[in-house]
Structures are given as structure tokens and as C-alpha cells.
PDB file of N, CA and C in Angstrom:
ATOM      1  N   UNK A   1     158.944  96.089  70.608  1.00 50.00           N
ATOM      2  CA  UNK A   1     158.461  96.463  71.912  1.00 50.00           C
ATOM      3  C   UNK A   1     158.312  97.994  72.021  1.00 50.00           C
ATOM      4  N   UNK A   2     159.284  98.712  71.535  1.00 52.00           N
ATOM      5  CA  UNK A   2     159.247 100.170  71.572  1.00 52.00           C
ATOM      6  C   UNK A   2     158.112 100.725  70.734  1.00 52.00           C
ATOM      7  N   UNK A   3     157.828 100.022  69.632  1.00 59.00           N
ATOM      8  CA  UNK A   3     156.734 100.435  68.748  1.00 59.00           C
ATOM      9  C   UNK A   3     155.391 100.296  69.454  1.00 59.00           C
ATOM     10  N   UNK A   4     155.209  99.223  70.223  1.00 52.00           N
ATOM     11  CA  UNK A   4     153.956  98.990  70.950  1.00 52.00           C
ATOM     12  C   UNK A   4     153.739 100.072  72.010  1.00 52.00           C
ATOM     13  N   UNK A   5     154.800 100.453  72.690  1.00 51.00           N
ATOM     14  CA  UNK A   5     154.698 101.512  73.709  1.00 51.00           C
ATOM     15  C   UNK A   5     154.351 102.827  73.055  1.00 51.00           C
ATOM     16  N   UNK A   6     154.951 103.126  71.912  1.00 56.00           N
ATOM     17  CA  UNK A   6     154.669 104.366  71.210  1.00 56.00           C
ATOM     18  C   UNK A   6     153.211 104.398  70.722  1.00 56.00           C
ATOM     19  N   UNK A   7     152.692 103.261  70.208  1.00 59.00           N
ATOM     20  CA  UNK A   7     151.295 103.217  69.783  1.00 59.00           C
ATOM     21  C   UNK A   7     150.362 103.425  70.971  1.00 59.00           C
ATOM     22  N   UNK A   8     150.705 102.811  72.110  1.00 56.00           N
ATOM     23  CA  UNK A   8     149.870 102.938  73.299  1.00 56.00           C
ATOM     24  C   UNK A   8     149.832 104.385  73.780  1.00 56.00           C
ATOM     25  N   UNK A   9     150.981 105.075  73.774  1.00 61.00           N
ATOM     26  CA  UNK A   9     151.003 106.472  74.226  1.00 61.00           C
ATOM     27  C   UNK A   9     150.289 107.389  73.232  1.00 61.00           C
ATOM     28  N   UNK A  10     150.343 107.060  71.929  1.00 69.00           N
ATOM     29  CA  UNK A  10     149.625 107.859  70.944  1.00 69.00           C
ATOM     30  C   UNK A  10     148.124 107.638  71.053  1.00 69.00           C
ATOM     31  N   UNK A  11     147.717 106.455  71.456  1.00 74.00           N
ATOM     32  CA  UNK A  11     146.295 106.159  71.604  1.00 74.00           C
ATOM     33  C   UNK A  11     145.710 106.931  72.794  1.00 74.00           C
ATOM     34  N   UNK A  12     146.515 107.208  73.776  1.00 82.00           N
ATOM     35  CA  UNK A  12     146.053 107.900  74.975  1.00 82.00           C
ATOM     36  C   UNK A  12     146.029 109.414  74.843  1.00 82.00           C
ATOM     37  N   UNK A  13     146.565 109.970  73.770  1.00 85.00           N
ATOM     38  CA  UNK A  13     146.606 111.420  73.594  1.00 85.00           C
ATOM     39  C   UNK A  13     145.200 112.016  73.555  1.00 85.00           C
ATOM     40  N   UNK A  14     144.236 111.451  72.818  1.00 88.00           N
ATOM     41  CA  UNK A  14     142.875 112.039  72.864  1.00 88.00           C
ATOM     42  C   UNK A  14     142.258 112.005  74.254  1.00 88.00           C
ATOM     43  N   UNK A  15     142.557 110.980  75.021  1.00 87.00           N
ATOM     44  CA  UNK A  15     142.026 110.899  76.395  1.00 87.00           C
ATOM     45  C   UNK A  15     142.634 112.004  77.247  1.00 87.00           C
ATOM     46  N   UNK A  16     143.904 112.267  77.067  1.00 86.00           N
ATOM     47  CA  UNK A  16     144.543 113.348  77.819  1.00 86.00           C
ATOM     48  C   UNK A  16     143.977 114.702  77.426  1.00 86.00           C
ATOM     49  N   UNK A  17     143.744 114.914  76.121  1.00 89.00           N
ATOM     50  CA  UNK A  17     143.158 116.179  75.670  1.00 89.00           C
ATOM     51  C   UNK A  17     141.759 116.345  76.231  1.00 89.00           C
ATOM     52  N   UNK A  18     140.985 115.254  76.231  1.00 91.00           N
ATOM     53  CA  UNK A  18     139.645 115.287  76.820  1.00 91.00           C
ATOM     54  C   UNK A  18     139.716 115.617  78.305  1.00 91.00           C
ATOM     55  N   UNK A  19     140.672 115.024  79.011  1.00 88.00           N
ATOM     56  CA  UNK A  19     140.807 115.270  80.449  1.00 88.00           C
ATOM     57  C   UNK A  19     141.166 116.735  80.727  1.00 88.00           C
ATOM     58  N   UNK A  20     142.024 117.322  79.935  1.00 87.00           N
ATOM     59  CA  UNK A  20     142.381 118.738  80.107  1.00 87.00           C
ATOM     60  C   UNK A  20     141.195 119.636  79.822  1.00 87.00           C
ATOM     61  N   UNK A  21     140.453 119.312  78.757  1.00 91.00           N
ATOM     62  CA  UNK A  21     139.249 120.080  78.425  1.00 91.00           C
ATOM     63  C   UNK A  21     138.196 119.994  79.526  1.00 91.00           C
ATOM     64  N   UNK A  22     137.984 118.789  80.063  1.00 92.00           N
ATOM     65  CA  UNK A  22     137.027 118.619  81.163  1.00 92.00           C
ATOM     66  C   UNK A  22     137.482 119.393  82.408  1.00 92.00           C
ATOM     67  N   UNK A  23     138.794 119.373  82.675  1.00 88.00           N
ATOM     68  CA  UNK A  23     139.313 120.111  83.836  1.00 88.00           C
ATOM     69  C   UNK A  23     139.018 121.602  83.692  1.00 88.00           C
ATOM     70  N   UNK A  24     139.284 122.165  82.526  1.00 87.00           N
ATOM     71  CA  UNK A  24     139.029 123.586  82.318  1.00 87.00           C
ATOM     72  C   UNK A  24     137.539 123.894  82.402  1.00 87.00           C
ATOM     73  N   UNK A  25     136.700 123.005  81.844  1.00 92.00           N
ATOM     74  CA  UNK A  25     135.265 123.215  81.925  1.00 92.00           C
ATOM     75  C   UNK A  25     134.795 123.232  83.388  1.00 92.00           C
ATOM     76  N   UNK A  26     135.198 122.241  84.165  1.00 90.00           N
ATOM     77  CA  UNK A  26     134.763 122.184  85.555  1.00 90.00           C
ATOM     78  C   UNK A  26     135.370 123.305  86.390  1.00 90.00           C
ATOM     79  N   UNK A  27     136.559 123.735  86.030  1.00 84.00           N
ATOM     80  CA  UNK A  27     137.162 124.866  86.726  1.00 84.00           C
ATOM     81  C   UNK A  27     136.302 126.124  86.571  1.00 84.00           C
ATOM     82  N   UNK A  28     135.898 126.408  85.356  1.00 85.00           N
ATOM     83  CA  UNK A  28     135.067 127.591  85.111  1.00 85.00           C
ATOM     84  C   UNK A  28     133.617 127.376  85.501  1.00 85.00           C
ATOM     85  N   UNK A  29     133.187 126.130  85.571  1.00 89.00           N
ATOM     86  CA  UNK A  29     131.803 125.836  85.966  1.00 89.00           C
ATOM     87  C   UNK A  29     131.575 126.205  87.437  1.00 89.00           C
ATOM     88  N   UNK A  30     132.526 125.935  88.289  1.00 85.00           N
ATOM     89  CA  UNK A  30     132.332 126.181  89.704  1.00 85.00           C
ATOM     90  C   UNK A  30     132.941 127.461  90.242  1.00 85.00           C
ATOM     91  N   UNK A  31     133.576 128.239  89.381  1.00 82.00           N
ATOM     92  CA  UNK A  31     134.283 129.427  89.829  1.00 82.00           C
ATOM     93  C   UNK A  31     133.402 130.662  89.675  1.00 82.00           C
ATOM     94  N   UNK A  32     133.372 131.487  90.713  1.00 79.00           N
ATOM     95  CA  UNK A  32     132.638 132.742  90.659  1.00 79.00           C
ATOM     96  C   UNK A  32     133.594 133.856  90.276  1.00 79.00           C
ATOM     97  N   UNK A  33     133.219 134.612  89.272  1.00 78.00           N
ATOM     98  CA  UNK A  33     134.073 135.700  88.783  1.00 78.00           C
ATOM     99  C   UNK A  33     134.029 136.889  89.734  1.00 78.00           C
ATOM    100  N   UNK A  34     134.878 137.862  89.459  1.00 74.00           N
ATOM    101  CA  UNK A  34     134.988 139.042  90.303  1.00 74.00           C
ATOM    102  C   UNK A  34     133.676 139.829  90.383  1.00 74.00           C
ATOM    103  N   UNK A  35     132.921 139.854  89.285  1.00 80.00           N
ATOM    104  CA  UNK A  35     131.658 140.591  89.260  1.00 80.00           C
ATOM    105  C   UNK A  35     130.491 139.791  89.815  1.00 80.00           C
ATOM    106  N   UNK A  36     130.735 138.572  90.292  1.00 80.00           N
ATOM    107  CA  UNK A  36     129.695 137.754  90.898  1.00 80.00           C
ATOM    108  C   UNK A  36     129.054 136.760  89.958  1.00 80.00           C
ATOM    109  N   UNK A  37     129.457 136.755  88.694  1.00 84.00           N
ATOM    110  CA  UNK A  37     128.869 135.827  87.723  1.00 84.00           C
ATOM    111  C   UNK A  37     129.499 134.445  87.867  1.00 84.00           C
ATOM    112  N   UNK A  38     128.668 133.414  87.835  1.00 86.00           N
ATOM    113  CA  UNK A  38     129.137 132.038  87.869  1.00 86.00           C
ATOM    114  C   UNK A  38     128.342 131.234  86.867  1.00 86.00           C
ATOM    115  N   UNK A  39     129.037 130.637  85.897  1.00 89.00           N
ATOM    116  CA  UNK A  39     128.377 129.860  84.865  1.00 89.00           C
ATOM    117  C   UNK A  39     127.595 128.692  85.466  1.00 89.00           C
ATOM    118  N   UNK A  40     128.187 128.005  86.433  1.00 90.00           N
ATOM    119  CA  UNK A  40     127.521 126.875  87.067  1.00 90.00           C
ATOM    120  C   UNK A  40     126.253 127.287  87.800  1.00 90.00           C
ATOM    121  N   UNK A  41     126.278 128.445  88.438  1.00 90.00           N
ATOM    122  CA  UNK A  41     125.080 128.939  89.127  1.00 90.00           C
ATOM    123  C   UNK A  41     123.971 129.241  88.140  1.00 90.00           C
ATOM    124  N   UNK A  42     124.331 129.785  86.980  1.00 92.00           N
ATOM    125  CA  UNK A  42     123.320 130.060  85.958  1.00 92.00           C
ATOM    126  C   UNK A  42     122.714 128.772  85.422  1.00 92.00           C
ATOM    127  N   UNK A  43     123.548 127.750  85.246  1.00 92.00           N
ATOM    128  CA  UNK A  43     123.043 126.463  84.772  1.00 92.00           C
ATOM    129  C   UNK A  43     122.110 125.859  85.806  1.00 92.00           C
ATOM    130  N   UNK A  44     122.488 125.903  87.081  1.00 92.00           N
ATOM    131  CA  UNK A  44     121.647 125.360  88.158  1.00 92.00           C
ATOM    132  C   UNK A  44     120.310 126.108  88.208  1.00 92.00           C
ATOM    133  N   UNK A  45     120.359 127.441  88.111  1.00 92.00           N
ATOM    134  CA  UNK A  45     119.113 128.222  88.164  1.00 92.00           C
ATOM    135  C   UNK A  45     118.219 127.929  86.964  1.00 92.00           C
ATOM    136  N   UNK A  46     118.829 127.758  85.786  1.00 94.00           N
ATOM    137  CA  UNK A  46     118.010 127.492  84.600  1.00 94.00           C
ATOM    138  C   UNK A  46     117.364 126.107  84.663  1.00 94.00           C
ATOM    139  N   UNK A  47     117.992 125.176  85.401  1.00 94.00           N
ATOM    140  CA  UNK A  47     117.409 123.848  85.596  1.00 94.00           C
ATOM    141  C   UNK A  47     116.424 123.811  86.769  1.00 94.00           C
ATOM    142  N   UNK A  48     116.301 124.925  87.486  1.00 91.00           N
ATOM    143  CA  UNK A  48     115.389 124.979  88.605  1.00 91.00           C
ATOM    144  C   UNK A  48     115.964 124.414  89.887  1.00 91.00           C
ATOM    145  N   UNK A  49     117.265 124.300  89.967  1.00 90.00           N
ATOM    146  CA  UNK A  49     117.938 123.760  91.165  1.00 90.00           C
ATOM    147  C   UNK A  49     118.446 124.885  92.046  1.00 90.00           C
ATOM    148  N   UNK A  50     118.544 124.600  93.330  1.00 90.00           N
ATOM    149  CA  UNK A  50     119.093 125.588  94.245  1.00 90.00           C
ATOM    150  C   UNK A  50     120.600 125.644  94.093  1.00 90.00           C
ATOM    151  N   UNK A  51     121.168 126.836  94.254  1.00 89.00           N
ATOM    152  CA  UNK A  51     122.603 127.024  94.105  1.00 89.00           C
ATOM    153  C   UNK A  51     123.293 126.825  95.459  1.00 89.00           C
ATOM    154  N   UNK A  52     122.692 127.282  96.531  1.00 88.00           N
ATOM    155  CA  UNK A  52     123.241 127.173  97.876  1.00 88.00           C
ATOM    156  C   UNK A  52     122.413 126.200  98.695  1.00 88.00           C
ATOM    157  N   UNK A  53     123.052 125.570  99.686  1.00 85.00           N
ATOM    158  CA  UNK A  53     122.325 124.641 100.529  1.00 85.00           C
ATOM    159  C   UNK A  53     121.399 125.377 101.503  1.00 85.00           C
ATOM    160  N   UNK A  54     121.784 126.566 101.955  1.00 83.00           N
ATOM    161  CA  UNK A  54     120.937 127.418 102.813  1.00 83.00           C
ATOM    162  C   UNK A  54     120.823 128.775 102.159  1.00 83.00           C
ATOM    163  N   UNK A  55     119.755 129.023 101.513  1.00 79.00           N
ATOM    164  CA  UNK A  55     119.406 130.230 100.772  1.00 79.00           C
ATOM    165  C   UNK A  55     120.604 130.909 100.123  1.00 79.00           C
ATOM    166  N   UNK A  56     121.476 131.596 100.871  1.00 79.00           N
ATOM    167  CA  UNK A  56     122.637 132.270 100.267  1.00 79.00           C
ATOM    168  C   UNK A  56     123.932 131.985 101.012  1.00 79.00           C
ATOM    169  N   UNK A  57     123.964 130.865 101.716  1.00 82.00           N
ATOM    170  CA  UNK A  57     125.194 130.447 102.404  1.00 82.00           C
ATOM    171  C   UNK A  57     125.222 128.920 102.485  1.00 82.00           C
ATOM    172  N   UNK A  58     126.264 128.374 103.031  1.00 84.00           N
ATOM    173  CA  UNK A  58     126.394 126.916 103.122  1.00 84.00           C
ATOM    174  C   UNK A  58     127.169 126.364 101.946  1.00 84.00           C
ATOM    175  N   UNK A  59     126.765 125.190 101.471  1.00 87.00           N
ATOM    176  CA  UNK A  59     127.454 124.556 100.363  1.00 87.00           C
ATOM    177  C   UNK A  59     127.049 125.210  99.065  1.00 87.00           C
ATOM    178  N   UNK A  60     128.024 125.602  98.258  1.00 86.00           N
ATOM    179  CA  UNK A  60     127.788 126.174  96.928  1.00 86.00           C
ATOM    180  C   UNK A  60     127.869 125.001  95.943  1.00 86.00           C
ATOM    181  N   UNK A  61     126.712 124.505  95.534  1.00 89.00           N
ATOM    182  CA  UNK A  61     126.653 123.274  94.740  1.00 89.00           C
ATOM    183  C   UNK A  61     127.448 123.308  93.432  1.00 89.00           C
ATOM    184  N   UNK A  62     127.428 124.400  92.654  1.00 90.00           N
ATOM    185  CA  UNK A  62     128.268 124.395  91.451  1.00 90.00           C
ATOM    186  C   UNK A  62     129.766 124.308  91.793  1.00 90.00           C
ATOM    187  N   UNK A  63     130.157 124.898  92.905  1.00 87.00           N
ATOM    188  CA  UNK A  63     131.568 124.783  93.315  1.00 87.00           C
ATOM    189  C   UNK A  63     131.940 123.364  93.707  1.00 87.00           C
ATOM    190  N   UNK A  64     131.048 122.688  94.407  1.00 89.00           N
ATOM    191  CA  UNK A  64     131.292 121.297  94.794  1.00 89.00           C
ATOM    192  C   UNK A  64     131.373 120.418  93.551  1.00 89.00           C
ATOM    193  N   UNK A  65     130.425 120.615  92.629  1.00 91.00           N
ATOM    194  CA  UNK A  65     130.460 119.855  91.384  1.00 91.00           C
ATOM    195  C   UNK A  65     131.712 120.159  90.574  1.00 91.00           C
ATOM    196  N   UNK A  66     132.151 121.421  90.595  1.00 89.00           N
ATOM    197  CA  UNK A  66     133.382 121.793  89.896  1.00 89.00           C
ATOM    198  C   UNK A  66     134.608 121.115  90.479  1.00 89.00           C
ATOM    199  N   UNK A  67     134.688 121.028  91.797  1.00 87.00           N
ATOM    200  CA  UNK A  67     135.820 120.359  92.454  1.00 87.00           C
ATOM    201  C   UNK A  67     135.836 118.862  92.154  1.00 87.00           C
ATOM    202  N   UNK A  68     134.665 118.235  92.294  1.00 90.00           N
ATOM    203  CA  UNK A  68     134.573 116.806  92.022  1.00 90.00           C
ATOM    204  C   UNK A  68     134.896 116.505  90.557  1.00 90.00           C
ATOM    205  N   UNK A  69     134.367 117.318  89.639  1.00 91.00           N
ATOM    206  CA  UNK A  69     134.666 117.118  88.234  1.00 91.00           C
ATOM    207  C   UNK A  69     136.135 117.339  87.898  1.00 91.00           C
ATOM    208  N   UNK A  70     136.747 118.334  88.522  1.00 87.00           N
ATOM    209  CA  UNK A  70     138.173 118.586  88.284  1.00 87.00           C
ATOM    210  C   UNK A  70     139.025 117.436  88.797  1.00 87.00           C
ATOM    211  N   UNK A  71     138.669 116.896  89.956  1.00 86.00           N
ATOM    212  CA  UNK A  71     139.406 115.731  90.489  1.00 86.00           C
ATOM    213  C   UNK A  71     139.211 114.512  89.582  1.00 86.00           C
ATOM    214  N   UNK A  72     137.997 114.331  89.074  1.00 90.00           N
ATOM    215  CA  UNK A  72     137.757 113.213  88.171  1.00 90.00           C
ATOM    216  C   UNK A  72     138.527 113.369  86.875  1.00 90.00           C
ATOM    217  N   UNK A  73     138.637 114.594  86.365  1.00 89.00           N
ATOM    218  CA  UNK A  73     139.401 114.795  85.131  1.00 89.00           C
ATOM    219  C   UNK A  73     140.898 114.583  85.373  1.00 89.00           C
ATOM    220  N   UNK A  74     141.384 114.948  86.561  1.00 85.00           N
ATOM    221  CA  UNK A  74     142.792 114.681  86.881  1.00 85.00           C
ATOM    222  C   UNK A  74     143.037 113.165  86.976  1.00 85.00           C
ATOM    223  N   UNK A  75     142.082 112.446  87.541  1.00 86.00           N
ATOM    224  CA  UNK A  75     142.209 110.980  87.595  1.00 86.00           C
ATOM    225  C   UNK A  75     142.194 110.381  86.192  1.00 86.00           C
ATOM    226  N   UNK A  76     141.338 110.889  85.318  1.00 88.00           N
ATOM    227  CA  UNK A  76     141.284 110.418  83.932  1.00 88.00           C
ATOM    228  C   UNK A  76     142.611 110.680  83.220  1.00 88.00           C
ATOM    229  N   UNK A  77     143.178 111.868  83.432  1.00 85.00           N
ATOM    230  CA  UNK A  77     144.474 112.188  82.828  1.00 85.00           C
ATOM    231  C   UNK A  77     145.556 111.251  83.334  1.00 85.00           C
ATOM    232  N   UNK A  78     145.569 110.994  84.632  1.00 84.00           N
ATOM    233  CA  UNK A  78     146.608 110.144  85.182  1.00 84.00           C
ATOM    234  C   UNK A  78     146.474 108.697  84.728  1.00 84.00           C
ATOM    235  N   UNK A  79     145.237 108.218  84.503  1.00 84.00           N
ATOM    236  CA  UNK A  79     145.072 106.857  84.017  1.00 84.00           C
ATOM    237  C   UNK A  79     145.511 106.693  82.576  1.00 84.00           C
ATOM    238  N   UNK A  80     145.652 107.783  81.851  1.00 84.00           N
ATOM    239  CA  UNK A  80     146.107 107.732  80.471  1.00 84.00           C
ATOM    240  C   UNK A  80     147.629 107.855  80.364  1.00 84.00           C
ATOM    241  N   UNK A  81     148.326 107.847  81.490  1.00 83.00           N
ATOM    242  CA  UNK A  81     149.783 107.913  81.473  1.00 83.00           C
ATOM    243  C   UNK A  81     150.378 106.591  81.943  1.00 83.00           C
ATOM    244  N   UNK A  82     151.670 106.461  81.782  1.00 82.00           N
ATOM    245  CA  UNK A  82     152.344 105.220  82.143  1.00 82.00           C
ATOM    246  C   UNK A  82     152.467 105.079  83.667  1.00 82.00           C
ATOM    247  N   UNK A  83     152.920 106.117  84.339  1.00 81.00           N
ATOM    248  CA  UNK A  83     153.077 106.101  85.799  1.00 81.00           C
ATOM    249  C   UNK A  83     151.869 106.791  86.446  1.00 81.00           C
ATOM    250  N   UNK A  84     150.800 106.050  86.599  1.00 80.00           N
ATOM    251  CA  UNK A  84     149.529 106.626  87.030  1.00 80.00           C
ATOM    252  C   UNK A  84     149.593 107.316  88.377  1.00 80.00           C
ATOM    253  N   UNK A  85     150.096 106.626  89.383  1.00 82.00           N
ATOM    254  CA  UNK A  85     150.086 107.210  90.737  1.00 82.00           C
ATOM    255  C   UNK A  85     151.032 108.388  90.847  1.00 82.00           C
ATOM    256  N   UNK A  86     152.170 108.304  90.201  1.00 83.00           N
ATOM    257  CA  UNK A  86     153.123 109.393  90.221  1.00 83.00           C
ATOM    258  C   UNK A  86     152.532 110.632  89.544  1.00 83.00           C
ATOM    259  N   UNK A  87     151.889 110.439  88.403  1.00 82.00           N
ATOM    260  CA  UNK A  87     151.267 111.549  87.681  1.00 82.00           C
ATOM    261  C   UNK A  87     150.146 112.158  88.504  1.00 82.00           C
ATOM    262  N   UNK A  88     149.297 111.313  89.110  1.00 81.00           N
ATOM    263  CA  UNK A  88     148.202 111.813  89.922  1.00 81.00           C
ATOM    264  C   UNK A  88     148.735 112.598  91.114  1.00 81.00           C
ATOM    265  N   UNK A  89     149.827 112.139  91.712  1.00 82.00           N
ATOM    266  CA  UNK A  89     150.456 112.868  92.815  1.00 82.00           C
ATOM    267  C   UNK A  89     150.941 114.239  92.383  1.00 82.00           C
ATOM    268  N   UNK A  90     151.581 114.319  91.217  1.00 85.00           N
ATOM    269  CA  UNK A  90     152.030 115.609  90.690  1.00 85.00           C
ATOM    270  C   UNK A  90     150.848 116.530  90.440  1.00 85.00           C
ATOM    271  N   UNK A  91     149.773 115.983  89.872  1.00 82.00           N
ATOM    272  CA  UNK A  91     148.597 116.796  89.596  1.00 82.00           C
ATOM    273  C   UNK A  91     147.968 117.322  90.889  1.00 82.00           C
ATOM    274  N   UNK A  92     147.921 116.489  91.924  1.00 83.00           N
ATOM    275  CA  UNK A  92     147.346 116.926  93.194  1.00 83.00           C
ATOM    276  C   UNK A  92     148.230 118.006  93.837  1.00 83.00           C
ATOM    277  N   UNK A  93     149.551 117.850  93.756  1.00 86.00           N
ATOM    278  CA  UNK A  93     150.440 118.881  94.283  1.00 86.00           C
ATOM    279  C   UNK A  93     150.255 120.199  93.518  1.00 86.00           C
ATOM    280  N   UNK A  94     150.140 120.115  92.213  1.00 83.00           N
ATOM    281  CA  UNK A  94     149.904 121.316  91.414  1.00 83.00           C
ATOM    282  C   UNK A  94     148.572 121.952  91.744  1.00 83.00           C
ATOM    283  N   UNK A  95     147.541 121.134  91.944  1.00 81.00           N
ATOM    284  CA  UNK A  95     146.230 121.684  92.301  1.00 81.00           C
ATOM    285  C   UNK A  95     146.274 122.373  93.662  1.00 81.00           C
ATOM    286  N   UNK A  96     147.028 121.817  94.601  1.00 85.00           N
ATOM    287  CA  UNK A  96     147.167 122.429  95.920  1.00 85.00           C
ATOM    288  C   UNK A  96     147.873 123.788  95.795  1.00 85.00           C
ATOM    289  N   UNK A  97     148.889 123.875  94.980  1.00 87.00           N
ATOM    290  CA  UNK A  97     149.578 125.144  94.768  1.00 87.00           C
ATOM    291  C   UNK A  97     148.631 126.170  94.152  1.00 87.00           C
ATOM    292  N   UNK A  98     147.833 125.750  93.169  1.00 80.00           N
ATOM    293  CA  UNK A  98     146.883 126.658  92.521  1.00 80.00           C
ATOM    294  C   UNK A  98     145.852 127.149  93.533  1.00 80.00           C
ATOM    295  N   UNK A  99     145.354 126.271  94.381  1.00 79.00           N
ATOM    296  CA  UNK A  99     144.367 126.658  95.385  1.00 79.00           C
ATOM    297  C   UNK A  99     144.959 127.668  96.362  1.00 79.00           C
ATOM    298  N   UNK A 100     146.186 127.441  96.808  1.00 86.00           N
ATOM    299  CA  UNK A 100     146.827 128.359  97.741  1.00 86.00           C
ATOM    300  C   UNK A 100     147.045 129.726  97.087  1.00 86.00           C
ATOM    301  N   UNK A 101     147.517 129.738  95.855  1.00 84.00           N
ATOM    302  CA  UNK A 101     147.757 131.005  95.147  1.00 84.00           C
ATOM    303  C   UNK A 101     146.434 131.752  94.951  1.00 84.00           C
ATOM    304  N   UNK A 102     145.385 131.028  94.545  1.00 76.00           N
ATOM    305  CA  UNK A 102     144.074 131.683  94.364  1.00 76.00           C
ATOM    306  C   UNK A 102     143.545 132.226  95.682  1.00 76.00           C
ATOM    307  N   UNK A 103     143.740 131.503  96.763  1.00 76.00           N
ATOM    308  CA  UNK A 103     143.310 131.969  98.071  1.00 76.00           C
ATOM    309  C   UNK A 103     144.049 133.249  98.458  1.00 76.00           C
ATOM    310  N   UNK A 104     145.358 133.249  98.254  1.00 81.00           N
ATOM    311  CA  UNK A 104     146.139 134.455  98.608  1.00 81.00           C
ATOM    312  C   UNK A 104     145.763 135.630  97.703  1.00 81.00           C
ATOM    313  N   UNK A 105     145.517 135.372  96.425  1.00 76.00           N
ATOM    314  CA  UNK A 105     145.087 136.460  95.534  1.00 76.00           C
ATOM    315  C   UNK A 105     143.690 136.955  95.926  1.00 76.00           C
ATOM    316  N   UNK A 106     142.861 136.066  96.401  1.00 71.00           N
ATOM    317  CA  UNK A 106     141.528 136.480  96.862  1.00 71.00           C
ATOM    318  C   UNK A 106     141.598 137.313  98.124  1.00 71.00           C
ATOM    319  N   UNK A 107     142.536 136.967  99.003  1.00 71.00           N
ATOM    320  CA  UNK A 107     142.708 137.759 100.236  1.00 71.00           C
ATOM    321  C   UNK A 107     143.196 139.168  99.917  1.00 71.00           C
ATOM    322  N   UNK A 108     144.024 139.273  98.893  1.00 69.00           N
ATOM    323  CA  UNK A 108     144.563 140.591  98.546  1.00 69.00           C
ATOM    324  C   UNK A 108     143.599 141.403  97.690  1.00 69.00           C
ATOM    325  N   UNK A 109     142.491 140.809  97.265  1.00 68.00           N
ATOM    326  CA  UNK A 109     141.480 141.527  96.500  1.00 68.00           C
ATOM    327  C   UNK A 109     141.691 141.508  95.007  1.00 68.00           C
ATOM    328  N   UNK A 110     142.643 140.739  94.518  1.00 65.00           N
ATOM    329  CA  UNK A 110     142.921 140.668  93.083  1.00 65.00           C
ATOM    330  C   UNK A 110     141.846 139.802  92.393  1.00 65.00           C
ATOM    331  N   UNK A 111     141.488 138.684  93.020  1.00 56.00           N
ATOM    332  CA  UNK A 111     140.447 137.826  92.441  1.00 56.00           C
ATOM    333  C   UNK A 111     139.108 138.081  93.089  1.00 56.00           C
TER     334      UNK A 111
END
């Protein structure tokens, strides 16, 4: 029985690595750097898509896609663990802490 559990957890390791990689990709896809550069905005522009819903304000589409993709990657990571809901809850709490810290750093002018 213990061997089966160990095989199952080893089989899920590539899925977890993929989920972490996707999270980092979507994080940087929707994030605007200090100098105003955003990888997601460049991708949208190169595809001929609008970046903002109203010329230069409103919904920032790469940011929305980044948030949705990051949430999907957290869900993928949690489905690859034994305690899915508990893991997803921890990930959401961690994401909330990261958002609050980034907001406070942005208010202080660091980010």
C-alpha cells in the first residue's frame, strides 16, 4: 500500500513542476515592470489585439489573463497533491499575502 502511494506521488511530480512553471510564466506575463515594460502587452500588440479595454485605461487584458492563468496553475498544482482543498487553500492564502505585499511595495514606490 505504501509503495502505491509513493508511486502516485512520484507520478505527480512533473505535473507540479509544470504548474509552478506555468504560474511563473503567467505571473510575468501580466506584470508590468518598473520601466513600463510588460511581456503580455508586447504579445498582445504583436498579435494585433488591444491591451486596454478603453484606449489606455479600464481592464488590462494581459493582467487579467495573468491572474486567470495563475489561478489555473494553482488549481493544477493542488489537484496533483493528496489533500487538494487544503493545498488550494494554502496557495490562495499565500497568493493573498503576495498581492498585499506587492500593493504595499507599489504604494511606497519600490515596485
